[in-house]
PDB file of C-alpha atoms in Angstrom:
ATOM      1  CA  UNK A   1     -12.177 -25.444  68.090  1.00 41.00           C
ATOM      2  CA  UNK A   2      -9.913 -27.876  69.911  1.00 42.00           C
ATOM      3  CA  UNK A   3      -6.267 -27.770  68.907  1.00 38.00           C
ATOM      4  CA  UNK A   4      -4.928 -31.304  68.462  1.00 40.00           C
ATOM      5  CA  UNK A   5      -1.399 -30.618  67.326  1.00 39.00           C
ATOM      6  CA  UNK A   6      -1.406 -26.979  66.070  1.00 36.00           C
ATOM      7  CA  UNK A   7      -3.696 -24.848  64.009  1.00 34.00           C
ATOM      8  CA  UNK A   8      -3.748 -25.034  60.247  1.00 34.00           C
ATOM      9  CA  UNK A   9      -5.990 -23.527  57.687  1.00 31.00           C
ATOM     10  CA  UNK A  10      -6.998 -25.362  54.538  1.00 32.00           C
ATOM     11  CA  UNK A  11      -8.018 -23.464  51.448  1.00 37.00           C
ATOM     12  CA  UNK A  12     -11.233 -23.842  49.462  1.00 33.00           C
ATOM     13  CA  UNK A  13     -12.108 -25.494  46.198  1.00 32.00           C
ATOM     14  CA  UNK A  14     -12.834 -23.056  43.407  1.00 31.00           C
ATOM     15  CA  UNK A  15     -15.380 -23.976  40.714  1.00 35.00           C
ATOM     16  CA  UNK A  16     -17.958 -21.935  38.948  1.00 37.00           C
ATOM     17  CA  UNK A  17     -21.425 -21.104  40.216  1.00 34.00           C
ATOM     18  CA  UNK A  18     -22.417 -17.444  39.842  1.00 36.00           C
ATOM     19  CA  UNK A  19     -24.504 -15.767  42.534  1.00 37.00           C
ATOM     20  CA  UNK A  20     -27.178 -13.151  41.984  1.00 37.00           C
ATOM     21  CA  UNK A  21     -27.104 -10.050  44.142  1.00 36.00           C
ATOM     22  CA  UNK A  22     -30.523  -8.554  43.405  1.00 36.00           C
ATOM     23  CA  UNK A  23     -32.986  -8.626  46.276  1.00 36.00           C
ATOM     24  CA  UNK A  24     -36.387  -9.778  45.110  1.00 35.00           C
ATOM     25  CA  UNK A  25     -38.206  -8.048  48.003  1.00 37.00           C
ATOM     26  CA  UNK A  26     -37.256  -6.321  51.264  1.00 32.00           C
ATOM     27  CA  UNK A  27     -36.560  -8.819  54.017  1.00 33.00           C
ATOM     28  CA  UNK A  28     -36.372  -7.478  57.556  1.00 32.00           C
ATOM     29  CA  UNK A  29     -33.888  -9.199  59.822  1.00 34.00           C
ATOM     30  CA  UNK A  30     -34.836  -7.371  63.015  1.00 34.00           C
ATOM     31  CA  UNK A  31     -37.147  -4.547  64.112  1.00 32.00           C
ATOM     32  CA  UNK A  32     -34.288  -2.044  63.757  1.00 34.00           C
ATOM     33  CA  UNK A  33     -33.119  -3.679  60.525  1.00 38.00           C
ATOM     34  CA  UNK A  34     -29.486  -3.157  61.424  1.00 40.00           C
ATOM     35  CA  UNK A  35     -28.578  -6.609  60.208  1.00 41.00           C
ATOM     36  CA  UNK A  36     -26.959  -9.353  62.266  1.00 43.00           C
ATOM     37  CA  UNK A  37     -24.243  -8.719  64.764  1.00 48.00           C
ATOM     38  CA  UNK A  38     -20.829  -9.721  63.379  1.00 45.00           C
ATOM     39  CA  UNK A  39     -20.534 -13.484  63.378  1.00 51.00           C
ATOM     40  CA  UNK A  40     -24.129 -14.087  64.473  1.00 81.00           C
ATOM     41  CA  UNK A  41     -24.771 -16.341  61.456  1.00 92.00           C
ATOM     42  CA  UNK A  42     -21.558 -18.293  61.988  1.00 91.00           C
ATOM     43  CA  UNK A  43     -22.117 -21.970  62.638  1.00 88.00           C
ATOM     44  CA  UNK A  44     -23.829 -24.893  60.961  1.00 90.00           C
ATOM     45  CA  UNK A  45     -27.310 -24.653  59.463  1.00 95.00           C
ATOM     46  CA  UNK A  46     -29.167 -27.771  58.319  1.00 95.00           C
ATOM     47  CA  UNK A  47     -31.633 -27.509  55.426  1.00 97.00           C
ATOM     48  CA  UNK A  48     -35.185 -28.308  56.528  1.00 96.00           C
ATOM     49  CA  UNK A  49     -37.115 -27.545  53.347  1.00 97.00           C
ATOM     50  CA  UNK A  50     -36.542 -25.627  50.137  1.00 96.00           C
ATOM     51  CA  UNK A  51     -37.922 -24.735  46.735  1.00 97.00           C
ATOM     52  CA  UNK A  52     -36.440 -23.399  43.505  1.00 97.00           C
ATOM     53  CA  UNK A  53     -38.168 -22.253  40.337  1.00 95.00           C
ATOM     54  CA  UNK A  54     -41.492 -23.617  41.542  1.00 94.00           C
ATOM     55  CA  UNK A  55     -40.168 -27.061  42.473  1.00 96.00           C
ATOM     56  CA  UNK A  56     -39.576 -28.488  45.928  1.00 97.00           C
ATOM     57  CA  UNK A  57     -35.928 -29.403  46.510  1.00 96.00           C
ATOM     58  CA  UNK A  58     -35.460 -33.172  46.701  1.00 95.00           C
ATOM     59  CA  UNK A  59     -34.511 -34.335  50.189  1.00 94.00           C
ATOM     60  CA  UNK A  60     -33.390 -37.987  50.065  1.00 92.00           C
ATOM     61  CA  UNK A  61     -33.758 -39.904  53.295  1.00 88.00           C
ATOM     62  CA  UNK A  62     -30.594 -39.869  55.430  1.00 81.00           C
ATOM     63  CA  UNK A  63     -28.872 -37.403  53.052  1.00 88.00           C
ATOM     64  CA  UNK A  64     -27.392 -34.412  54.845  1.00 90.00           C
ATOM     65  CA  UNK A  65     -27.722 -30.976  53.244  1.00 95.00           C
ATOM     66  CA  UNK A  66     -26.220 -28.207  55.325  1.00 94.00           C
ATOM     67  CA  UNK A  67     -24.315 -24.925  55.317  1.00 95.00           C
ATOM     68  CA  UNK A  68     -21.411 -23.921  57.585  1.00 90.00           C
ATOM     69  CA  UNK A  69     -20.738 -20.177  57.777  1.00 92.00           C
ATOM     70  CA  UNK A  70     -17.420 -18.900  59.110  1.00 87.00           C
ATOM     71  CA  UNK A  71     -17.151 -15.196  58.402  1.00 89.00           C
ATOM     72  CA  UNK A  72     -16.832 -14.813  54.632  1.00 90.00           C
ATOM     73  CA  UNK A  73     -16.198 -18.508  54.104  1.00 90.00           C
ATOM     74  CA  UNK A  74     -18.994 -21.034  53.636  1.00 92.00           C
ATOM     75  CA  UNK A  75     -19.279 -24.736  52.919  1.00 89.00           C
ATOM     76  CA  UNK A  76     -21.037 -27.877  53.965  1.00 89.00           C
ATOM     77  CA  UNK A  77     -22.472 -31.102  52.639  1.00 89.00           C
ATOM     78  CA  UNK A  78     -24.771 -31.167  49.596  1.00 92.00           C
ATOM     79  CA  UNK A  79     -26.455 -34.584  49.968  1.00 91.00           C
ATOM     80  CA  UNK A  80     -23.391 -36.264  48.438  1.00 87.00           C
ATOM     81  CA  UNK A  81     -20.273 -34.121  48.132  1.00 84.00           C
ATOM     82  CA  UNK A  82     -18.738 -31.432  50.289  1.00 83.00           C
ATOM     83  CA  UNK A  83     -19.163 -27.926  48.897  1.00 89.00           C
ATOM     84  CA  UNK A  84     -17.131 -24.751  49.450  1.00 88.00           C
ATOM     85  CA  UNK A  85     -17.312 -21.072  48.577  1.00 90.00           C
ATOM     86  CA  UNK A  86     -17.576 -17.518  49.824  1.00 93.00           C
ATOM     87  CA  UNK A  87     -20.569 -15.648  51.211  1.00 94.00           C
ATOM     88  CA  UNK A  88     -21.276 -11.911  51.280  1.00 95.00           C
ATOM     89  CA  UNK A  89     -23.701 -10.868  54.026  1.00 94.00           C
ATOM     90  CA  UNK A  90     -25.230  -7.397  54.209  1.00 93.00           C
ATOM     91  CA  UNK A  91     -28.012  -5.862  56.275  1.00 89.00           C
ATOM     92  CA  UNK A  92     -30.653  -7.596  54.173  1.00 89.00           C
ATOM     93  CA  UNK A  93     -28.639  -9.291  51.452  1.00 96.00           C
ATOM     94  CA  UNK A  94     -26.757 -12.531  51.100  1.00 96.00           C
ATOM     95  CA  UNK A  95     -25.010 -13.947  48.035  1.00 96.00           C
ATOM     96  CA  UNK A  96     -22.624 -16.791  47.298  1.00 96.00           C
ATOM     97  CA  UNK A  97     -19.617 -16.868  44.980  1.00 93.00           C
ATOM     98  CA  UNK A  98     -16.835 -19.249  43.986  1.00 91.00           C
ATOM     99  CA  UNK A  99     -18.958 -22.245  44.892  1.00 91.00           C
ATOM    100  CA  UNK A 100     -17.595 -25.685  44.062  1.00 86.00           C
ATOM    101  CA  UNK A 101     -17.760 -29.222  45.337  1.00 83.00           C
ATOM    102  CA  UNK A 102     -15.791 -32.419  45.543  1.00 76.00           C
ATOM    103  CA  UNK A 103     -16.379 -35.017  42.847  1.00 74.00           C
ATOM    104  CA  UNK A 104     -17.435 -38.202  44.588  1.00 72.00           C
ATOM    105  CA  UNK A 105     -20.206 -40.145  42.860  1.00 74.00           C
ATOM    106  CA  UNK A 106     -23.323 -41.104  44.826  1.00 82.00           C
ATOM    107  CA  UNK A 107     -26.736 -42.607  44.153  1.00 86.00           C
ATOM    108  CA  UNK A 108     -28.668 -40.665  41.524  1.00 92.00           C
ATOM    109  CA  UNK A 109     -31.251 -39.333  44.004  1.00 92.00           C
ATOM    110  CA  UNK A 110     -28.466 -37.775  46.053  1.00 90.00           C
ATOM    111  CA  UNK A 111     -26.752 -36.361  42.978  1.00 92.00           C
ATOM    112  CA  UNK A 112     -30.081 -34.825  41.874  1.00 95.00           C
ATOM    113  CA  UNK A 113     -30.540 -33.277  45.324  1.00 96.00           C
ATOM    114  CA  UNK A 114     -27.006 -31.894  45.192  1.00 95.00           C
ATOM    115  CA  UNK A 115     -27.539 -30.285  41.788  1.00 95.00           C
ATOM    116  CA  UNK A 116     -30.836 -28.746  42.885  1.00 97.00           C
ATOM    117  CA  UNK A 117     -29.398 -27.365  46.126  1.00 97.00           C
ATOM    118  CA  UNK A 118     -26.318 -25.775  44.553  1.00 96.00           C
ATOM    119  CA  UNK A 119     -28.426 -24.272  41.759  1.00 96.00           C
ATOM    120  CA  UNK A 120     -30.728 -22.756  44.379  1.00 97.00           C
ATOM    121  CA  UNK A 121     -27.787 -21.235  46.277  1.00 97.00           C
ATOM    122  CA  UNK A 122     -26.738 -19.410  43.110  1.00 96.00           C
ATOM    123  CA  UNK A 123     -30.051 -17.497  43.117  1.00 97.00           C
ATOM    124  CA  UNK A 124     -30.031 -16.516  46.790  1.00 97.00           C
ATOM    125  CA  UNK A 125     -30.140 -12.742  47.253  1.00 97.00           C
ATOM    126  CA  UNK A 126     -31.473 -12.067  50.761  1.00 97.00           C
ATOM    127  CA  UNK A 127     -32.083 -13.611  54.168  1.00 97.00           C
ATOM    128  CA  UNK A 128     -33.981 -13.328  57.404  1.00 94.00           C
ATOM    129  CA  UNK A 129     -33.143 -14.940  60.710  1.00 93.00           C
ATOM    130  CA  UNK A 130     -35.405 -15.604  63.671  1.00 90.00           C
ATOM    131  CA  UNK A 131     -34.070 -17.495  66.683  1.00 86.00           C
ATOM    132  CA  UNK A 132     -32.632 -20.750  65.277  1.00 91.00           C
ATOM    133  CA  UNK A 133     -34.247 -20.504  61.831  1.00 95.00           C
ATOM    134  CA  UNK A 134     -32.482 -18.981  58.831  1.00 96.00           C
ATOM    135  CA  UNK A 135     -34.417 -18.396  55.605  1.00 97.00           C
ATOM    136  CA  UNK A 136     -32.640 -17.589  52.348  1.00 97.00           C
ATOM    137  CA  UNK A 137     -34.615 -16.073  49.473  1.00 97.00           C
ATOM    138  CA  UNK A 138     -34.112 -14.814  45.968  1.00 96.00           C
ATOM    139  CA  UNK A 139     -35.873 -14.904  42.603  1.00 95.00           C
ATOM    140  CA  UNK A 140     -37.752 -18.208  42.673  1.00 95.00           C
ATOM    141  CA  UNK A 141     -35.881 -19.608  45.664  1.00 97.00           C
ATOM    142  CA  UNK A 142     -36.603 -20.165  49.350  1.00 98.00           C
ATOM    143  CA  UNK A 143     -34.377 -22.261  51.602  1.00 98.00           C
ATOM    144  CA  UNK A 144     -35.222 -22.789  55.273  1.00 98.00           C
ATOM    145  CA  UNK A 145     -32.437 -23.910  57.635  1.00 97.00           C
ATOM    146  CA  UNK A 146     -32.324 -24.814  61.306  1.00 96.00           C
ATOM    147  CA  UNK A 147     -29.261 -24.000  63.390  1.00 93.00           C
ATOM    148  CA  UNK A 148     -27.328 -27.079  64.475  1.00 86.00           C
ATOM    149  CA  UNK A 149     -25.742 -27.212  67.878  1.00 79.00           C
ATOM    150  CA  UNK A 150     -21.921 -27.185  67.725  1.00 74.00           C
ATOM    151  CA  UNK A 151     -20.478 -30.579  66.820  1.00 73.00           C
ATOM    152  CA  UNK A 152     -18.091 -32.105  69.331  1.00 83.00           C
ATOM    153  CA  UNK A 153     -14.579 -32.577  68.002  1.00 87.00           C
ATOM    154  CA  UNK A 154     -13.970 -36.042  66.631  1.00 91.00           C
ATOM    155  CA  UNK A 155     -11.028 -38.003  68.032  1.00 94.00           C
ATOM    156  CA  UNK A 156      -7.899 -37.855  65.920  1.00 93.00           C
ATOM    157  CA  UNK A 157      -7.065 -41.431  66.908  1.00 95.00           C
ATOM    158  CA  UNK A 158      -9.328 -44.268  65.828  1.00 96.00           C
ATOM    159  CA  UNK A 159     -11.510 -42.199  63.493  1.00 96.00           C
ATOM    160  CA  UNK A 160     -11.669 -43.052  59.794  1.00 96.00           C
ATOM    161  CA  UNK A 161     -10.879 -39.762  58.057  1.00 95.00           C
ATOM    162  CA  UNK A 162     -12.145 -39.442  54.471  1.00 91.00           C
ATOM    163  CA  UNK A 163     -10.047 -37.272  52.156  1.00 89.00           C
ATOM    164  CA  UNK A 164     -12.037 -34.585  50.340  1.00 80.00           C
ATOM    165  CA  UNK A 165      -9.515 -32.005  49.136  1.00 80.00           C
ATOM    166  CA  UNK A 166      -5.803 -31.387  48.535  1.00 81.00           C
ATOM    167  CA  UNK A 167      -4.028 -28.016  48.742  1.00 76.00           C
ATOM    168  CA  UNK A 168      -0.877 -27.220  46.747  1.00 73.00           C
ATOM    169  CA  UNK A 169       0.184 -23.624  47.294  1.00 66.00           C
ATOM    170  CA  UNK A 170      -2.757 -21.468  46.209  1.00 59.00           C
ATOM    171  CA  UNK A 171      -4.431 -24.308  44.287  1.00 60.00           C
ATOM    172  CA  UNK A 172      -7.041 -26.603  45.771  1.00 61.00           C
ATOM    173  CA  UNK A 173      -8.179 -29.777  44.042  1.00 65.00           C
ATOM    174  CA  UNK A 174     -11.023 -32.143  44.828  1.00 63.00           C
ATOM    175  CA  UNK A 175     -10.402 -35.802  45.417  1.00 68.00           C
ATOM    176  CA  UNK A 176     -10.789 -38.517  42.803  1.00 66.00           C
ATOM    177  CA  UNK A 177     -12.618 -41.692  43.727  1.00 65.00           C
ATOM    178  CA  UNK A 178     -14.367 -42.424  46.991  1.00 67.00           C
ATOM    179  CA  UNK A 179     -11.924 -44.575  48.989  1.00 86.00           C
ATOM    180  CA  UNK A 180      -9.101 -42.201  49.990  1.00 91.00           C
ATOM    181  CA  UNK A 181      -8.901 -42.262  53.769  1.00 94.00           C
ATOM    182  CA  UNK A 182      -6.624 -42.257  56.812  1.00 96.00           C
ATOM    183  CA  UNK A 183      -6.710 -43.907  60.262  1.00 97.00           C
ATOM    184  CA  UNK A 184      -4.384 -43.076  63.171  1.00 97.00           C
ATOM    185  CA  UNK A 185      -4.194 -46.195  65.328  1.00 97.00           C
ATOM    186  CA  UNK A 186      -3.967 -46.033  69.106  1.00 97.00           C
ATOM    187  CA  UNK A 187      -0.924 -48.321  68.817  1.00 97.00           C
ATOM    188  CA  UNK A 188       0.953 -45.757  66.697  1.00 96.00           C
ATOM    189  CA  UNK A 189       0.068 -47.374  63.384  1.00 97.00           C
ATOM    190  CA  UNK A 190      -1.020 -45.351  60.368  1.00 97.00           C
ATOM    191  CA  UNK A 191      -3.168 -47.023  57.701  1.00 97.00           C
ATOM    192  CA  UNK A 192      -5.198 -45.806  54.779  1.00 96.00           C
ATOM    193  CA  UNK A 193      -5.732 -45.560  51.054  1.00 95.00           C
ATOM    194  CA  UNK A 194      -4.860 -42.911  48.487  1.00 93.00           C
ATOM    195  CA  UNK A 195      -7.910 -43.876  46.443  1.00 90.00           C
ATOM    196  CA  UNK A 196      -5.602 -46.060  44.353  1.00 91.00           C
ATOM    197  CA  UNK A 197      -3.188 -47.818  46.706  1.00 93.00           C
ATOM    198  CA  UNK A 198      -3.367 -48.922  50.317  1.00 95.00           C
ATOM    199  CA  UNK A 199      -0.521 -47.848  52.603  1.00 96.00           C
ATOM    200  CA  UNK A 200       0.745 -48.253  56.128  1.00 96.00           C
ATOM    201  CA  UNK A 201       3.235 -46.542  58.419  1.00 96.00           C
ATOM    202  CA  UNK A 202       3.717 -45.214  61.936  1.00 97.00           C
ATOM    203  CA  UNK A 203       2.975 -41.953  63.709  1.00 96.00           C
ATOM    204  CA  UNK A 204       3.957 -40.281  66.973  1.00 96.00           C
ATOM    205  CA  UNK A 205       4.122 -36.822  68.514  1.00 92.00           C
ATOM    206  CA  UNK A 206       7.422 -34.941  68.560  1.00 89.00           C
ATOM    207  CA  UNK A 207       6.873 -33.164  71.885  1.00 83.00           C
ATOM    208  CA  UNK A 208       6.625 -29.822  70.116  1.00 80.00           C
ATOM    209  CA  UNK A 209       3.034 -29.929  68.926  1.00 78.00           C
ATOM    210  CA  UNK A 210       3.530 -31.803  65.667  1.00 92.00           C
ATOM    211  CA  UNK A 211       3.062 -35.327  64.349  1.00 94.00           C
ATOM    212  CA  UNK A 212       5.977 -37.356  63.069  1.00 96.00           C
ATOM    213  CA  UNK A 213       4.943 -39.804  60.342  1.00 96.00           C
ATOM    214  CA  UNK A 214       7.463 -42.413  59.229  1.00 95.00           C
ATOM    215  CA  UNK A 215       7.955 -45.744  57.483  1.00 95.00           C
ATOM    216  CA  UNK A 216       5.054 -45.168  55.084  1.00 94.00           C
ATOM    217  CA  UNK A 217       4.919 -47.842  52.393  1.00 94.00           C
ATOM    218  CA  UNK A 218       2.245 -48.541  49.776  1.00 93.00           C
ATOM    219  CA  UNK A 219       1.155 -51.755  48.098  1.00 90.00           C
ATOM    220  CA  UNK A 220       3.209 -50.850  45.016  1.00 82.00           C
ATOM    221  CA  UNK A 221       0.567 -51.013  42.281  1.00 85.00           C
ATOM    222  CA  UNK A 222       0.568 -48.396  39.516  1.00 89.00           C
ATOM    223  CA  UNK A 223      -2.041 -45.623  39.658  1.00 91.00           C
ATOM    224  CA  UNK A 224      -3.680 -44.382  36.446  1.00 88.00           C
ATOM    225  CA  UNK A 225      -4.426 -40.817  35.358  1.00 84.00           C
ATOM    226  CA  UNK A 226      -5.627 -38.359  37.999  1.00 81.00           C
ATOM    227  CA  UNK A 227      -5.322 -40.988  40.713  1.00 87.00           C
ATOM    228  CA  UNK A 228      -1.546 -40.950  40.233  1.00 90.00           C
ATOM    229  CA  UNK A 229      -1.319 -37.264  41.172  1.00 87.00           C
ATOM    230  CA  UNK A 230      -3.583 -37.706  44.178  1.00 89.00           C
ATOM    231  CA  UNK A 231      -1.584 -40.739  45.281  1.00 91.00           C
ATOM    232  CA  UNK A 232       1.666 -38.782  45.050  1.00 90.00           C
ATOM    233  CA  UNK A 233       0.352 -35.745  46.922  1.00 89.00           C
ATOM    234  CA  UNK A 234      -1.126 -37.781  49.729  1.00 92.00           C
ATOM    235  CA  UNK A 235       1.952 -39.946  50.324  1.00 93.00           C
ATOM    236  CA  UNK A 236       4.352 -36.974  50.078  1.00 92.00           C
ATOM    237  CA  UNK A 237       2.322 -34.954  52.578  1.00 93.00           C
ATOM    238  CA  UNK A 238       2.096 -37.851  55.026  1.00 94.00           C
ATOM    239  CA  UNK A 239       5.836 -37.966  55.589  1.00 92.00           C
ATOM    240  CA  UNK A 240       7.997 -36.516  58.353  1.00 94.00           C
ATOM    241  CA  UNK A 241       6.697 -33.725  60.583  1.00 94.00           C
ATOM    242  CA  UNK A 242       3.235 -32.397  59.830  1.00 94.00           C
ATOM    243  CA  UNK A 243       0.776 -30.068  61.523  1.00 91.00           C
ATOM    244  CA  UNK A 244      -2.729 -31.305  62.314  1.00 91.00           C
ATOM    245  CA  UNK A 245      -5.949 -29.788  63.588  1.00 88.00           C
ATOM    246  CA  UNK A 246      -9.381 -31.225  64.357  1.00 88.00           C
ATOM    247  CA  UNK A 247     -12.388 -28.901  64.216  1.00 81.00           C
ATOM    248  CA  UNK A 248     -15.667 -30.722  64.761  1.00 82.00           C
ATOM    249  CA  UNK A 249     -15.767 -33.483  62.153  1.00 84.00           C
ATOM    250  CA  UNK A 250     -12.967 -31.944  60.080  1.00 84.00           C
ATOM    251  CA  UNK A 251      -9.251 -32.767  60.079  1.00 90.00           C
ATOM    252  CA  UNK A 252      -6.633 -30.730  58.240  1.00 89.00           C
ATOM    253  CA  UNK A 253      -2.992 -31.748  57.845  1.00 92.00           C
ATOM    254  CA  UNK A 254      -0.234 -29.519  56.467  1.00 90.00           C
ATOM    255  CA  UNK A 255       3.338 -30.442  55.528  1.00 90.00           C
ATOM    256  CA  UNK A 256       6.250 -27.961  55.913  1.00 89.00           C
ATOM    257  CA  UNK A 257       6.124 -27.149  52.186  1.00 86.00           C
ATOM    258  CA  UNK A 258       2.521 -25.958  52.507  1.00 84.00           C
ATOM    259  CA  UNK A 259       0.869 -28.977  50.895  1.00 85.00           C
ATOM    260  CA  UNK A 260      -2.349 -29.691  52.747  1.00 87.00           C
ATOM    261  CA  UNK A 261      -4.901 -32.472  53.067  1.00 90.00           C
ATOM    262  CA  UNK A 262      -8.481 -31.939  54.217  1.00 86.00           C
ATOM    263  CA  UNK A 263     -10.502 -34.805  55.686  1.00 89.00           C
ATOM    264  CA  UNK A 264     -13.952 -35.324  57.199  1.00 86.00           C
ATOM    265  CA  UNK A 265     -14.886 -37.935  59.775  1.00 90.00           C
ATOM    266  CA  UNK A 266     -16.794 -40.883  58.344  1.00 84.00           C
TER     267      UNK A 266
END
């Protein structure tokens, strides 16, 4: 991970998908069956093929379905939305809990693939790993992943960063709408959208490892319903000194009061 301004950790969305913990059949991970070395499954795994309850998982063309493991935390992209949760890994067992996803709408084939994938994860009970292939199994489920080489860190400046979650204290909420984004210009400009209103401002470094964001102004239109709360959180966070970190294609920003914004590179 490359530190851009300073490290920050963004929390995870919590929604409800229950995970089964019963192993359907013994699955040997190595000749000694001692399980993986700590952290050996960490990284990004891309789904190659899968089945659930006798049906092949839909795999729309150009739709990414993957899984990023970082210790007990897990997440990724589910054809449309980002998903988040926790993973418990034993010598032969694997199960997921607290799985949730953002709420962006996509084409129906991608939404169907997302539903099928997340439902399959809920039934995962065991795994085996061989070289760069990870296979998850459980009652009626088999998911085969290929390890992805580490992704180079995206550039903070010039990248269009798409908002996918907001952190307020211990609460994490998904984004509303599909247009909330942020761009740090090489000329010190800051532009973006809250999903309701466009805004602009300036940014600079403070010499102490933080960003200083100032002069942020929006287009002034009123935001309805849930968009109003998202609009407020985003504009309040993007004000004054903030901490920022880029990790692969992820950007997290945290204000001094603990409010955080999580983005992914477009």
